[in-house]
Every structure is written in structure tokens, then in C-alpha cells.
PDB file of C-alpha atoms in Angstrom:
ATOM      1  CA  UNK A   1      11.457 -34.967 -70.471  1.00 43.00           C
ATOM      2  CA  UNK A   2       7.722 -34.105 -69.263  1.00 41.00           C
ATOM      3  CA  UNK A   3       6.681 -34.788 -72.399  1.00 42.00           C
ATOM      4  CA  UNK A   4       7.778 -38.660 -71.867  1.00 39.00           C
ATOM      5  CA  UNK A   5       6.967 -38.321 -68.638  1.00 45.00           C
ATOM      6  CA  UNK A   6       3.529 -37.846 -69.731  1.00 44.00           C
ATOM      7  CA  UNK A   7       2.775 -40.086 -72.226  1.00 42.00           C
ATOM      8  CA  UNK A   8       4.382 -42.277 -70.116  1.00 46.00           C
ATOM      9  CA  UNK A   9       1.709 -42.044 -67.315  1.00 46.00           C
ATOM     10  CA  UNK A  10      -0.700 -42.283 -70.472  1.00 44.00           C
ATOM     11  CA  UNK A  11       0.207 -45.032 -71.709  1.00 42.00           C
ATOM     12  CA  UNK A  12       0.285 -46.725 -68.171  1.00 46.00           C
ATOM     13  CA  UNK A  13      -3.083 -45.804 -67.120  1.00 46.00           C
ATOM     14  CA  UNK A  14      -4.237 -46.904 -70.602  1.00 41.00           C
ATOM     15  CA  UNK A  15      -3.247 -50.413 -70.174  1.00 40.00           C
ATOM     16  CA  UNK A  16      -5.024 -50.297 -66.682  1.00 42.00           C
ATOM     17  CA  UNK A  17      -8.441 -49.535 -68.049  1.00 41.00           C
ATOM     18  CA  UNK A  18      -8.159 -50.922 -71.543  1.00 38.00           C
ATOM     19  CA  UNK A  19      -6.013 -54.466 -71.161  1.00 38.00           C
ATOM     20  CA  UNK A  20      -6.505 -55.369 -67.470  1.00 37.00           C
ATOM     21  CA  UNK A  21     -10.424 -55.851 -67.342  1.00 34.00           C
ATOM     22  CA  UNK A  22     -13.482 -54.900 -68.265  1.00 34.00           C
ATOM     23  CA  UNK A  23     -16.881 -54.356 -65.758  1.00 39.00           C
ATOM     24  CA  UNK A  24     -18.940 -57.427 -65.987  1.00 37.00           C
ATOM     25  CA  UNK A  25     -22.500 -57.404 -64.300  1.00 39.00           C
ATOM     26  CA  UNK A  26     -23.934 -60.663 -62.894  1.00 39.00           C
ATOM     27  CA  UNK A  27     -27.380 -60.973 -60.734  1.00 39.00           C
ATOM     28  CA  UNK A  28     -28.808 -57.807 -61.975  1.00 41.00           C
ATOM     29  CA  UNK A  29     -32.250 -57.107 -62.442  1.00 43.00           C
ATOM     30  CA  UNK A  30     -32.609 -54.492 -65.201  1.00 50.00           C
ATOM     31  CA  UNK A  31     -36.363 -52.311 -64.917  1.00 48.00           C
ATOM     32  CA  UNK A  32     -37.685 -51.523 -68.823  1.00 40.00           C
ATOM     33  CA  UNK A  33     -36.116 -47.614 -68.815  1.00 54.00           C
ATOM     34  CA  UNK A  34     -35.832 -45.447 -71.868  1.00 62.00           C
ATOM     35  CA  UNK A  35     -34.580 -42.897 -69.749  1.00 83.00           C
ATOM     36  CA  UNK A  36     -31.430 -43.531 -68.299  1.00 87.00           C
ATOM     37  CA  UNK A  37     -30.213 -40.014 -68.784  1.00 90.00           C
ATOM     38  CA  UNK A  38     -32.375 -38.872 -66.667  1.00 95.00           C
ATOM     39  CA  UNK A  39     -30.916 -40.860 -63.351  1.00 97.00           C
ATOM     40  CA  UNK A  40     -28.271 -39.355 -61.329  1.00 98.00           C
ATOM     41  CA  UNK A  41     -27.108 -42.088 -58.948  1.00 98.00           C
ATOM     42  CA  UNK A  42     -24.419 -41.093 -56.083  1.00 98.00           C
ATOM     43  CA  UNK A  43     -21.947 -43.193 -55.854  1.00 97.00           C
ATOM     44  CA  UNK A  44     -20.517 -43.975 -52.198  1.00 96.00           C
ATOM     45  CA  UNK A  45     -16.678 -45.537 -51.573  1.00 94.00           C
ATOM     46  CA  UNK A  46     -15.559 -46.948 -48.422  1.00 92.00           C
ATOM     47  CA  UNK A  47     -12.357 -46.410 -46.944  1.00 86.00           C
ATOM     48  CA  UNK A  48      -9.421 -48.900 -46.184  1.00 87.00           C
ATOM     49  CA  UNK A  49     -10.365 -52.101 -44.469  1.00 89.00           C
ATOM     50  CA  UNK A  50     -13.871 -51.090 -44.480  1.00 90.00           C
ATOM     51  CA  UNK A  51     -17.533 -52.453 -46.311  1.00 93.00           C
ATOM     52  CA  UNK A  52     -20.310 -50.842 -48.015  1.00 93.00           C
ATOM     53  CA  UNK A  53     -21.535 -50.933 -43.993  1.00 93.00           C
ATOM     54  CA  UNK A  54     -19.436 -47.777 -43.622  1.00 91.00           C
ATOM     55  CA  UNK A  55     -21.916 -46.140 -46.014  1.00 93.00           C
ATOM     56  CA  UNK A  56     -25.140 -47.152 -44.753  1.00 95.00           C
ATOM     57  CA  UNK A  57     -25.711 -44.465 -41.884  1.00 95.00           C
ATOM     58  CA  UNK A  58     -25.127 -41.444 -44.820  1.00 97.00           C
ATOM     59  CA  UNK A  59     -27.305 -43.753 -47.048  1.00 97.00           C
ATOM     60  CA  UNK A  60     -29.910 -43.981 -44.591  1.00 97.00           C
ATOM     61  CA  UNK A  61     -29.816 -40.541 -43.916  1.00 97.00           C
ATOM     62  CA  UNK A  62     -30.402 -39.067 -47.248  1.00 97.00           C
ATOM     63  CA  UNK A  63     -33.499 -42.013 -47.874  1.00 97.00           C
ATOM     64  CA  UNK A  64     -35.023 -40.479 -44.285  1.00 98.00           C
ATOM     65  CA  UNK A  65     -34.312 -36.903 -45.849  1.00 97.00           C
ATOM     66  CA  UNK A  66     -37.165 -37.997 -48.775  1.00 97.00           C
ATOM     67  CA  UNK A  67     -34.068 -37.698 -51.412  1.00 97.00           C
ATOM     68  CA  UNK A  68     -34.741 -41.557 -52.745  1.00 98.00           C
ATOM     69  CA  UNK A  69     -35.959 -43.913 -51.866  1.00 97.00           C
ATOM     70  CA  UNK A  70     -33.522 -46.276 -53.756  1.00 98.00           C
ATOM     71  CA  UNK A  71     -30.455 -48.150 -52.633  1.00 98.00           C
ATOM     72  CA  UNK A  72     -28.213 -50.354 -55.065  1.00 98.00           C
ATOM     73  CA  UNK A  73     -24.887 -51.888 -54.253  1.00 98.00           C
ATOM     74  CA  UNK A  74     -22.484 -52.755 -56.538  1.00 98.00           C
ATOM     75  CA  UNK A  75     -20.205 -55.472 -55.287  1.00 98.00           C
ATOM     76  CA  UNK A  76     -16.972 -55.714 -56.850  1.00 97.00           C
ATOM     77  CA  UNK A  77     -14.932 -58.843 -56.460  1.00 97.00           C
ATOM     78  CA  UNK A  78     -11.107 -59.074 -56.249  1.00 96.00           C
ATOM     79  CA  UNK A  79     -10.777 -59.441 -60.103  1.00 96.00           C
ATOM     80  CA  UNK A  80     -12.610 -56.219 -60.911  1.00 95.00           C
ATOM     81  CA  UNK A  81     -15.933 -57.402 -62.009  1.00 97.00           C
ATOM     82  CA  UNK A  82     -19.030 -55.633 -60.561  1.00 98.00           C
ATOM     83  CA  UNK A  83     -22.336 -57.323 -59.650  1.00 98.00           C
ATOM     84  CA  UNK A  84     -25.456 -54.909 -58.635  1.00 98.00           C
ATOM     85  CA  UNK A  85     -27.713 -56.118 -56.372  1.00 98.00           C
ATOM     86  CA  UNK A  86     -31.110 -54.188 -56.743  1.00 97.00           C
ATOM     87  CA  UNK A  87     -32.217 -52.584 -59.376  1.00 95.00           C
ATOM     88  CA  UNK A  88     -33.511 -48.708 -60.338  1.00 96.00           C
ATOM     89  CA  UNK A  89     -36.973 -47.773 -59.640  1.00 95.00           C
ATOM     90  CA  UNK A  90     -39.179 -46.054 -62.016  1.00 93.00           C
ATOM     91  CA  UNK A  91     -39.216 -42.099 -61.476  1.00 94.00           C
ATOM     92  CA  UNK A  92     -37.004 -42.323 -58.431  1.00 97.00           C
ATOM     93  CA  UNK A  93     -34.030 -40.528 -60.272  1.00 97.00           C
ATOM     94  CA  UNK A  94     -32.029 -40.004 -57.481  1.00 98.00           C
ATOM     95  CA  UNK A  95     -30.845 -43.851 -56.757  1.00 98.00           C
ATOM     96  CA  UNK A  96     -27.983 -44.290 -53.978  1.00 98.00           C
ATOM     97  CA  UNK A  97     -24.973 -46.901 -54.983  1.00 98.00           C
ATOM     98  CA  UNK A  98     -22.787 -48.519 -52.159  1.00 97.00           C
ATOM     99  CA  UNK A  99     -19.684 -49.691 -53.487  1.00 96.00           C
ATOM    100  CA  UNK A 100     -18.619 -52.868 -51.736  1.00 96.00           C
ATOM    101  CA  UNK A 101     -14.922 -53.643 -52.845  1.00 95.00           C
ATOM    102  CA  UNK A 102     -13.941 -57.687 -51.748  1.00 96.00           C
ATOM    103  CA  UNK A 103     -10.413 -56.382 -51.903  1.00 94.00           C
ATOM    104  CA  UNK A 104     -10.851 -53.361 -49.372  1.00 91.00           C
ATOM    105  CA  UNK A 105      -6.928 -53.558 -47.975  1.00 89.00           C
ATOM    106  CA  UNK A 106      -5.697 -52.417 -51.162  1.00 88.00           C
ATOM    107  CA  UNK A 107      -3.181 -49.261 -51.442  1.00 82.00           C
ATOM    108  CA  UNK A 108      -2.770 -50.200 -55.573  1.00 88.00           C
ATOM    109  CA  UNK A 109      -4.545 -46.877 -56.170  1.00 84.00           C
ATOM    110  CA  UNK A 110      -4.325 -47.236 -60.110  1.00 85.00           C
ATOM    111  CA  UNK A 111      -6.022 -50.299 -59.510  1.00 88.00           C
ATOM    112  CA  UNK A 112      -8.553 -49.251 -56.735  1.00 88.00           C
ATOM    113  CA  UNK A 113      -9.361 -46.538 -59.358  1.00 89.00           C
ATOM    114  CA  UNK A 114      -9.924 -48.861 -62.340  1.00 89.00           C
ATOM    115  CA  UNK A 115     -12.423 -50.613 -59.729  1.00 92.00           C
ATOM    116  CA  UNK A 116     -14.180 -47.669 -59.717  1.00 92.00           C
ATOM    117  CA  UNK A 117     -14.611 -47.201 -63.710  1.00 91.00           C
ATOM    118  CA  UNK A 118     -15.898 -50.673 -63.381  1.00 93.00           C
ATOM    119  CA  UNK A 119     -18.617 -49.799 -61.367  1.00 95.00           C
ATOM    120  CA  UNK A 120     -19.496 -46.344 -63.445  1.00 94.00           C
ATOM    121  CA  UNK A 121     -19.683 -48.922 -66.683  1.00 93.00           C
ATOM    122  CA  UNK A 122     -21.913 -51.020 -65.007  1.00 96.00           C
ATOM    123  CA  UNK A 123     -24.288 -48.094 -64.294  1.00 97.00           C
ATOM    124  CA  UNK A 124     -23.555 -47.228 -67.744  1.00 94.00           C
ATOM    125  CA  UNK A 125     -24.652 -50.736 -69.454  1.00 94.00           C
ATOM    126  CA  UNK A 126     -26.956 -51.648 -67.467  1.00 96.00           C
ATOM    127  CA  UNK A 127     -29.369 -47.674 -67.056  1.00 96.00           C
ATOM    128  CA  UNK A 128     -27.567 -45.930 -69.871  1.00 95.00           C
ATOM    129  CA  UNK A 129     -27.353 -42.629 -67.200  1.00 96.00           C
ATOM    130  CA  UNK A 130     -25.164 -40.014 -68.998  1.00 94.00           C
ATOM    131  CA  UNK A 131     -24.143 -38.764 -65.117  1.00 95.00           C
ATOM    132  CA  UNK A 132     -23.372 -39.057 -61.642  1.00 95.00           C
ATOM    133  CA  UNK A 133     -22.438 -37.833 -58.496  1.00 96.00           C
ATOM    134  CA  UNK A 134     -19.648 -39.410 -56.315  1.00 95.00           C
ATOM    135  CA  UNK A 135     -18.457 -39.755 -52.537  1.00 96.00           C
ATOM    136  CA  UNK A 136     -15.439 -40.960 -50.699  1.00 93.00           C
ATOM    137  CA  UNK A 137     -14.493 -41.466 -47.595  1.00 91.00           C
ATOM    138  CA  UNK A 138     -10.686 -42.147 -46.801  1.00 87.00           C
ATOM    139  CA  UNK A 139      -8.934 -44.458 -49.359  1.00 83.00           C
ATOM    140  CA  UNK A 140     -12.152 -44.172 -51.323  1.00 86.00           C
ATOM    141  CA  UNK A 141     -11.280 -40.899 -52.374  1.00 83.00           C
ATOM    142  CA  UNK A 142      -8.033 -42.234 -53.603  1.00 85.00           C
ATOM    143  CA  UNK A 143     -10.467 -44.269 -55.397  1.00 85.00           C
ATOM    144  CA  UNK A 144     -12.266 -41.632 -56.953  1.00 85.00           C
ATOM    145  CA  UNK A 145      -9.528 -39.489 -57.568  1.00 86.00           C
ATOM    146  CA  UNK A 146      -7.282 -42.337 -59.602  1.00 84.00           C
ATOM    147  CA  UNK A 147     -10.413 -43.279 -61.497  1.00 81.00           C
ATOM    148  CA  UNK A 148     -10.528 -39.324 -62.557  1.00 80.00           C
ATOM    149  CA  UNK A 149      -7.120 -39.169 -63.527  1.00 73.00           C
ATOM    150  CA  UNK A 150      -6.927 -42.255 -65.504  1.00 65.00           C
ATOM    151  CA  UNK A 151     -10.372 -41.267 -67.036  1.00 64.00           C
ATOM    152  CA  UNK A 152      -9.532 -38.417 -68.423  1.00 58.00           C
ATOM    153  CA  UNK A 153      -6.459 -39.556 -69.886  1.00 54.00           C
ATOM    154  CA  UNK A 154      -8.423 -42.514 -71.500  1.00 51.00           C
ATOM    155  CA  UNK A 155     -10.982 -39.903 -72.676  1.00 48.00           C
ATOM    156  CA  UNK A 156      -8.003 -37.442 -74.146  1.00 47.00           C
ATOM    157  CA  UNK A 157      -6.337 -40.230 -76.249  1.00 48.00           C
ATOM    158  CA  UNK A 158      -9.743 -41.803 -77.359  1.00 36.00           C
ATOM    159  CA  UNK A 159      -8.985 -45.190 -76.484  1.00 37.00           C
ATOM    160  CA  UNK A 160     -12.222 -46.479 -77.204  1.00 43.00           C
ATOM    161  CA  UNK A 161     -15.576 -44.690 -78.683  1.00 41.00           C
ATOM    162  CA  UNK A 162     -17.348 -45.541 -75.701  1.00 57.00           C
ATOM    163  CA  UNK A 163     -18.326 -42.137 -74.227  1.00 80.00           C
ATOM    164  CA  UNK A 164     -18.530 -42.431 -70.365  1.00 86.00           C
ATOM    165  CA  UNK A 165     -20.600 -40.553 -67.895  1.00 91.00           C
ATOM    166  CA  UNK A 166     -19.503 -37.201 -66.596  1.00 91.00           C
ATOM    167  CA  UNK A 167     -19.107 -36.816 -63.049  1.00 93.00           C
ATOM    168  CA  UNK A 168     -21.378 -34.056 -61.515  1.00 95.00           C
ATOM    169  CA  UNK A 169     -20.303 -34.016 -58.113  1.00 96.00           C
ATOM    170  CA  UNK A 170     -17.632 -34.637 -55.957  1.00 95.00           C
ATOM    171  CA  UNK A 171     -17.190 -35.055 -52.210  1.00 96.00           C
ATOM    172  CA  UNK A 172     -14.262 -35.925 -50.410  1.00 96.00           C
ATOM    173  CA  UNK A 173     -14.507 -36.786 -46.692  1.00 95.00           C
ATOM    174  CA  UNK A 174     -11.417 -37.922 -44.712  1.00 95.00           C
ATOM    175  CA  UNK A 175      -9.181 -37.767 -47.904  1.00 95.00           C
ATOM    176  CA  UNK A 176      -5.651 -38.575 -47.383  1.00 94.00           C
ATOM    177  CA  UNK A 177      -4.589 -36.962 -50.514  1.00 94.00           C
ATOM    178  CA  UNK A 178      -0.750 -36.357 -49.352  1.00 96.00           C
ATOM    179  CA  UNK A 179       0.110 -39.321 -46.605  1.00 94.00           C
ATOM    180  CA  UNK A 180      -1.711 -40.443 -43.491  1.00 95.00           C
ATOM    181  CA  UNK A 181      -0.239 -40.322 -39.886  1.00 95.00           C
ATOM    182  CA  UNK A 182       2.068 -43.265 -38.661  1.00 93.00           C
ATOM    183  CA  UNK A 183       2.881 -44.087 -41.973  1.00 93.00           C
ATOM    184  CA  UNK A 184       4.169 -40.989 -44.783  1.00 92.00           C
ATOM    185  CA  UNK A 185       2.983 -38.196 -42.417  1.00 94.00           C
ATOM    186  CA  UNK A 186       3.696 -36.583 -38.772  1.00 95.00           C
ATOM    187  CA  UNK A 187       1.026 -34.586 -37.000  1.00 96.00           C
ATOM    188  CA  UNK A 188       2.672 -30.347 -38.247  1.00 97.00           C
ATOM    189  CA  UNK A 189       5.325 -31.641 -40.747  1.00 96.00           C
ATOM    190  CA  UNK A 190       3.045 -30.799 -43.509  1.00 96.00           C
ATOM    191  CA  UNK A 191       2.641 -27.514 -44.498  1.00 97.00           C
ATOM    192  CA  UNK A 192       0.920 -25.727 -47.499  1.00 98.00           C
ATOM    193  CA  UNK A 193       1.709 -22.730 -49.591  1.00 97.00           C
ATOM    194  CA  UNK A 194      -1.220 -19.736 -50.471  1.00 95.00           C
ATOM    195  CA  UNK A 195      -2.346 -22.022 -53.677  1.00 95.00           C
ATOM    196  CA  UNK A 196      -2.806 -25.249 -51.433  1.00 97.00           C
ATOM    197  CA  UNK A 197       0.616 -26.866 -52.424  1.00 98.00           C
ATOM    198  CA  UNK A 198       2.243 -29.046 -49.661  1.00 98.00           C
ATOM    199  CA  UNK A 199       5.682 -28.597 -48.498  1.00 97.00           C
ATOM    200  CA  UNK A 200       6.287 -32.470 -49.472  1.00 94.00           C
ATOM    201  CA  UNK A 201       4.357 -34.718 -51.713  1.00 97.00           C
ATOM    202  CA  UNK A 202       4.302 -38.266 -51.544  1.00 95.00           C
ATOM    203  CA  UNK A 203       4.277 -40.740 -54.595  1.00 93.00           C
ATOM    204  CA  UNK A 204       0.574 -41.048 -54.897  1.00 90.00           C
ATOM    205  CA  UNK A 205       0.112 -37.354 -54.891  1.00 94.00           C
ATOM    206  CA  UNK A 206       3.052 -36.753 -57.402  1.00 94.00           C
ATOM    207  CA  UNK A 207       1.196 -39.405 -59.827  1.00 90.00           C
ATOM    208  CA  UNK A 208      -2.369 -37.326 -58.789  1.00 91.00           C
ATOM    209  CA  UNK A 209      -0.593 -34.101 -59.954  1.00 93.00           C
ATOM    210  CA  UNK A 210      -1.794 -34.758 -63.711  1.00 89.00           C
ATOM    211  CA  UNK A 211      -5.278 -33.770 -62.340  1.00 91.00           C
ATOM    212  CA  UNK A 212      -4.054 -30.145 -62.635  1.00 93.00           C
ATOM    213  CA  UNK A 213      -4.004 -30.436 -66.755  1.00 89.00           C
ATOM    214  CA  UNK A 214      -6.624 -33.271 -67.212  1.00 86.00           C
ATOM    215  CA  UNK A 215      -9.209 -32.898 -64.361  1.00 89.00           C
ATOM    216  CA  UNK A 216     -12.609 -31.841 -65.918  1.00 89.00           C
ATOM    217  CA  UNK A 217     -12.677 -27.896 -66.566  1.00 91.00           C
ATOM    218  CA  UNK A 218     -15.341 -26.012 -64.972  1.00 95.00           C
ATOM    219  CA  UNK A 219     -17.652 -29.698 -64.629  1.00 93.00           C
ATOM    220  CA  UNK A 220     -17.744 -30.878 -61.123  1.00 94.00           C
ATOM    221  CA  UNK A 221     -18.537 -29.295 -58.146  1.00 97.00           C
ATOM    222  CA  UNK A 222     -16.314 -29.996 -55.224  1.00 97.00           C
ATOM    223  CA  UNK A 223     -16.909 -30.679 -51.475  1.00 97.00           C
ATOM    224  CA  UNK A 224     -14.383 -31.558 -49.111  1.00 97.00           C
ATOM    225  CA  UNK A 225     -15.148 -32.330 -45.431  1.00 97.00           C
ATOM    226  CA  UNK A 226     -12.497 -33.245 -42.865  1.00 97.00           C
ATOM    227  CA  UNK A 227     -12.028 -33.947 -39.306  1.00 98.00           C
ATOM    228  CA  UNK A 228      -9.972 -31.789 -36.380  1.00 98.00           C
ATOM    229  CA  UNK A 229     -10.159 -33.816 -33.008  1.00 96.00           C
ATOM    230  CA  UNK A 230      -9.127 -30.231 -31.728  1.00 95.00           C
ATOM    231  CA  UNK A 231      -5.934 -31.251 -30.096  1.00 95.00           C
ATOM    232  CA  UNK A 232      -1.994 -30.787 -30.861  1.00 96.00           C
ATOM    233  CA  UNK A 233      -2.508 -32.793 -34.280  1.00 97.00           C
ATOM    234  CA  UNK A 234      -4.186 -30.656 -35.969  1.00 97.00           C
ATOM    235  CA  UNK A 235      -5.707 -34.324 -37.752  1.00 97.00           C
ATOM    236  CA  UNK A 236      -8.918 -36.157 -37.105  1.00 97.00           C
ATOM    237  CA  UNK A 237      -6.615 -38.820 -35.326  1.00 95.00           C
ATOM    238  CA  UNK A 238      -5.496 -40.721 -38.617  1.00 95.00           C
ATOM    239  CA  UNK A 239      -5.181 -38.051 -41.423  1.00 97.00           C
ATOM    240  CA  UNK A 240      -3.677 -34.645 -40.617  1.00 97.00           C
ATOM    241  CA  UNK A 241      -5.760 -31.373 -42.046  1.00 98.00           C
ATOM    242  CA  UNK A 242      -2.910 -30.435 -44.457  1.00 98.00           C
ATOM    243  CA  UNK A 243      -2.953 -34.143 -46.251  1.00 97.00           C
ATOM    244  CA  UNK A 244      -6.647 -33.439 -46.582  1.00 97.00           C
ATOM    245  CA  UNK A 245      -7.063 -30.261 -47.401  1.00 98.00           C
ATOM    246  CA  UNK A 246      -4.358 -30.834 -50.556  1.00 97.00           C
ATOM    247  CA  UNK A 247      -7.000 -32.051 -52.841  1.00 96.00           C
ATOM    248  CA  UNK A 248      -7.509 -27.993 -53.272  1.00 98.00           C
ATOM    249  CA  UNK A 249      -4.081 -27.498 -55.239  1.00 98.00           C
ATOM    250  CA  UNK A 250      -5.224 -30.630 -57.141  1.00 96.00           C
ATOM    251  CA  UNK A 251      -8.564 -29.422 -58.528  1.00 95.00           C
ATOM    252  CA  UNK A 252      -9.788 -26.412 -57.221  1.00 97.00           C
ATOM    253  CA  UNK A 253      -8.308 -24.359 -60.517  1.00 97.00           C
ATOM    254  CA  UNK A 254     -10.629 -26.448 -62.809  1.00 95.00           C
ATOM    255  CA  UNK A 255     -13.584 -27.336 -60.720  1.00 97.00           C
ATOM    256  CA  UNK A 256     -16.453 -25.572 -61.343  1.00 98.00           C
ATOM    257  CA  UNK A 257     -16.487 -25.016 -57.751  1.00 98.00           C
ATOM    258  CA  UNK A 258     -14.495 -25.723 -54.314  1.00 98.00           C
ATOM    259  CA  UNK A 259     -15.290 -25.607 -50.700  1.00 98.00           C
ATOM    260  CA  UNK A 260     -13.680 -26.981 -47.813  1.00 98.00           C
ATOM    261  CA  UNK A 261     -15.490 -27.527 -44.370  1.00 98.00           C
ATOM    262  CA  UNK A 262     -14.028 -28.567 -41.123  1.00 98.00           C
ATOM    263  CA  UNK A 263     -15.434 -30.982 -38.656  1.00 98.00           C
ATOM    264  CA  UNK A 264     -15.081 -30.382 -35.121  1.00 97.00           C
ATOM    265  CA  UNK A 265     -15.519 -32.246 -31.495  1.00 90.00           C
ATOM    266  CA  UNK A 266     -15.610 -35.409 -30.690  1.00 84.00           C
ATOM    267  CA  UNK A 267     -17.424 -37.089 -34.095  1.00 94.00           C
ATOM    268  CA  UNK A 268     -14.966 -35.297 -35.437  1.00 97.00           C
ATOM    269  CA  UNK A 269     -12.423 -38.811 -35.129  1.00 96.00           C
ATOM    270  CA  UNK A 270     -11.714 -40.506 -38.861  1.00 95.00           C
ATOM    271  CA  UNK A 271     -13.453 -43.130 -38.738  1.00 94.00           C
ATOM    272  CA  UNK A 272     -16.749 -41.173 -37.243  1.00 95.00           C
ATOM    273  CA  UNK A 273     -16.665 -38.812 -39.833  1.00 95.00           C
ATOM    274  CA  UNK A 274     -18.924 -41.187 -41.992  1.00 95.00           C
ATOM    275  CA  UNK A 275     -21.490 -41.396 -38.755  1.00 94.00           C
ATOM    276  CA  UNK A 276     -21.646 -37.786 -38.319  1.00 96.00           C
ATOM    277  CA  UNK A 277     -25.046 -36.159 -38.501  1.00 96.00           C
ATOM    278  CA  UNK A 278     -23.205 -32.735 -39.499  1.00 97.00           C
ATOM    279  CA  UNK A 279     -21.850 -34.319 -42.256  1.00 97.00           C
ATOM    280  CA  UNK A 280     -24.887 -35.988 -43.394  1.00 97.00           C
ATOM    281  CA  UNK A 281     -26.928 -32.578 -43.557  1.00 98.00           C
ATOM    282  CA  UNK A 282     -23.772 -31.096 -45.158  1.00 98.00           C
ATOM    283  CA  UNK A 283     -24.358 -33.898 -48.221  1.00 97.00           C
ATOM    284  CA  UNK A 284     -27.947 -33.639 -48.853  1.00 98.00           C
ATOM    285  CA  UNK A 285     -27.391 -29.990 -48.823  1.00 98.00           C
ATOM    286  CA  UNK A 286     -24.591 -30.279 -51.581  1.00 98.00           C
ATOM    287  CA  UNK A 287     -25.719 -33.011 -53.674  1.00 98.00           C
ATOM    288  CA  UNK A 288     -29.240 -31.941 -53.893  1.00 97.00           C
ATOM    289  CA  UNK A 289     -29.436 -28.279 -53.334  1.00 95.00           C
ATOM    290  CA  UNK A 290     -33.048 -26.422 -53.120  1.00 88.00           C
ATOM    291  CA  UNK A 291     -32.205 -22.610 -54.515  1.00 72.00           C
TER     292      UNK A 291
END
């Protein structure tokens, strides 16, 4: 039975990245590069309800830091197609991606995740770059971590020849990997075991358990950051600790490495978590280490 349980999901997540789309680019203006492998763009998701605005303070903050000097969003309109507005500049290898989704109320995480390859096949036709960092905050991370599982599924069956990037890095911020507060979750119903396990898993995170056999072994590097308003929660007001801090029994065993870091105080709130000048040191220090 998991057998057909798993070919199942296969075969479902196939038919989301091979028959319902492909990434289109329109409006892009494409520099003369011969060396696309040699750009390693970051890739930034907003959360629910949210715009590539939610990105710009952390973008802003890494251009000030002398990191790039290049930002290029990729708007992607309710049918999936991606359109990048800007372009790559010559030598600056480090280019910055904001992810604008037109359809940012979705909680069709399959979907939401095929989005996302759209966007890395954009990068892909248009640069050629062989690699790439990524970062979520909120539902982008369900994003990111759909897009991973159907991925690697696509890449296991060898659905197509096309080879796709490999992702590089990973950071989660506000994840809500196992339910958010109000609506699957209670501020200290969750609990999880010595190996990260919760007590209860939702549907999305039962359908993100696959990323235990399939998530790329010993590859990406893993940072998650969440928020504790330091009150009877134990949350940072929307997402309790435990829902985010479950991404570790989803990855951590495979990852070529894990860390977890909490936010405290009063930017410490969900939605502040992406204006946070802790967290913003705590990503330039990750993505683009100096030892």
C-alpha cells in the first residue's frame, strides 16, 4: 500500500509540472552571457496575501551590505507564466529575484509550488545558471518546499531531459510547516518528539513527508528563522514555534546542514519578521558567508 501510495503522489505531482503549464517569459531583456553557471541568484517568496513589497527591506539590505547590486523580479500571473522585469548585470553574480505571485491568497500548495519551478525555468532559459539559493517567508516556504518535493520526484522518474538547477540554499522564515494559529493550530497543542516529529500533522505536512526519501542528500544548506513574541503562545502571533520548527523532521536528515534560530522581542511579530534587521544580518551571513 505505500508503494501505491507513492507512485500515486508521483504521478500527481507529475501531471502538475509536466501537463498543467510551462514558464513562459515575456518583457525580458536578456544581457549577451556565456556564463550563466556562474550566477547564483536568491530567490525571495512572499507570504499569504502579500507582494514582492514584503521582500524589498531584506533586498535592500543585502544591496546596502555591497552583496549585489542587482535586483530582478519575476512576476508571475494567475496562470503560471513568469515575466522578469530587469535583467542580469555583467560580473555581478550575486543577482537578487523578488517573486511577485498575482495569485498571492492561494493555499493550493502543489500549485503555489509549480509557480515556483516556473520561475527557476525562467532563470534557467533565460541565464542558463546551473544554481540558486532560495528564501521564504510564511506561505512562501510552502512554496519552496512543494516545489522541492514535486522536483525531486520529477527529477527521480525523468520526466523530461531537461536538467534543472540545484538549489544551494535554503531559508525558511515564519514557516508554517504543520498549521497556523486560528485555523489547524492552538497556541501549546503542538508538541514535538527528540527527532522534530509533531504530535499531529496536518494534510499539507503529511503530503510534505515525501521530503524525508526525496529531499536532496547532503545538497542544501538549511536556515530556519522564527518568531517568539515572548508571551503564553509560545508563536510569533500567527504561527506557533512547534509548526515552524517541524521543517527539522522534514529535512534536517538529508540536508547538508540545519540550524534553527529564534527571534525575540517585539520585531519578533509574523509579519515583522521580514523587517527585522536581526534577520537581515542573519541572511547575508548565511547566504554569503566570509570563512
Amino acid at each position: 500500500m505505500k508503494r501505491i501510495r507513492l507512485w500515486g503522489l508521483m504521478a500527481g505531482l507529475l501531471l502538475l509540472l509536466v501537463g498543467c503549464g510551462r514558464a513562459e517569459t515575456t518583457g525580458v531583456t536578456k544581457p549577451v552571457t556565456t556564463q550563466g553557471h556562474r550566477y547564483i541568484p536568491t530567490l525571495f517568496f512572499h507570504g499569504w496575501g502579500s507582494s514582492y513589497h514584503a521582500e524589498t527591506h531584506m533586498a535592500d539590505a543585502i544591496v546596502k551590505a555591497g552583496k549585489t547590486q542587482t535586483i530582478v523580479r519575476a512576476m508571475v500571473a494567475k496562470n503560471g507564466t513568469v515575466a522578469l522585469k530587469g535583467h542580469f548585470r555583467s560580473g555581478d553574480y550575486r543577482p537578487i529575484v523578488e517573486v511577485n505571485f498575482a495569485n498571492n491568497r492561494s493555499s493550493d500548495y502543489p500549485t503555489v509550488g509549480r509557480w515556483a519551478k516556473n520561475v527557476v525555468v525562467a532563470l534557467q532559459r533565460t541565464y542558463g545558471i546551473t544554481s540558486f539559493n532560495m528564501v521564504g517567508h510564511s506561505m512562501g516556504n510552502m512554496a519552496i518546499t512543494y516545489y522541492l518535493l514535486a522536483i525531486t520526484y520529477y527529477l527521480l522518474a525523468n520526466a523530461q531531459n531537461e536538467r534543472l538547477p540545484q538549489l544551494r540554499r535554503q531559508v525558511a522564515i515564519a514557516g508554517h510547516f504543520n498549521g497556523i494559529l486560528g485555523m489547524d493550530d492552538s497556541p501549546n497543542q503542538m508538541t514535538l518528539n527528540a527527532a522534530g516529529r509533531p504530535n499531529k500533522l496536518r494534510p499539507a505536512y503529511r503530503q510534505l513527508l515525501g521530503l524525508r526519501r526525496v529531499y536532496p542528500r547532503q545538497q542544501v544548506r538549511v536556515l530556519n528563522i522564527y518568531g517568539d513574541k515572548g508571551d503564553v503562545t509560545h508563536s510569533d502571533g500567527s504561527v506557533s514555534n512547534a509548526s515552524s520548527r517541524s521543517l527539522r523532521y522534514l529535512v534536517a536528515a538529508r540536508a547538508r546542514s540545519y540550524r534553527e534560530i529564534k527571534i525575540t522581542g517585539k520585531h519578533a511579530q509574523h509579519s515583522q519578521l521580514h523587517e527585522n534587521a536581526q534577520v537581515d544580518r542573519l541572511l547575508i551571513d548565511f547566504l554569503w558567508p566570509t570563512h
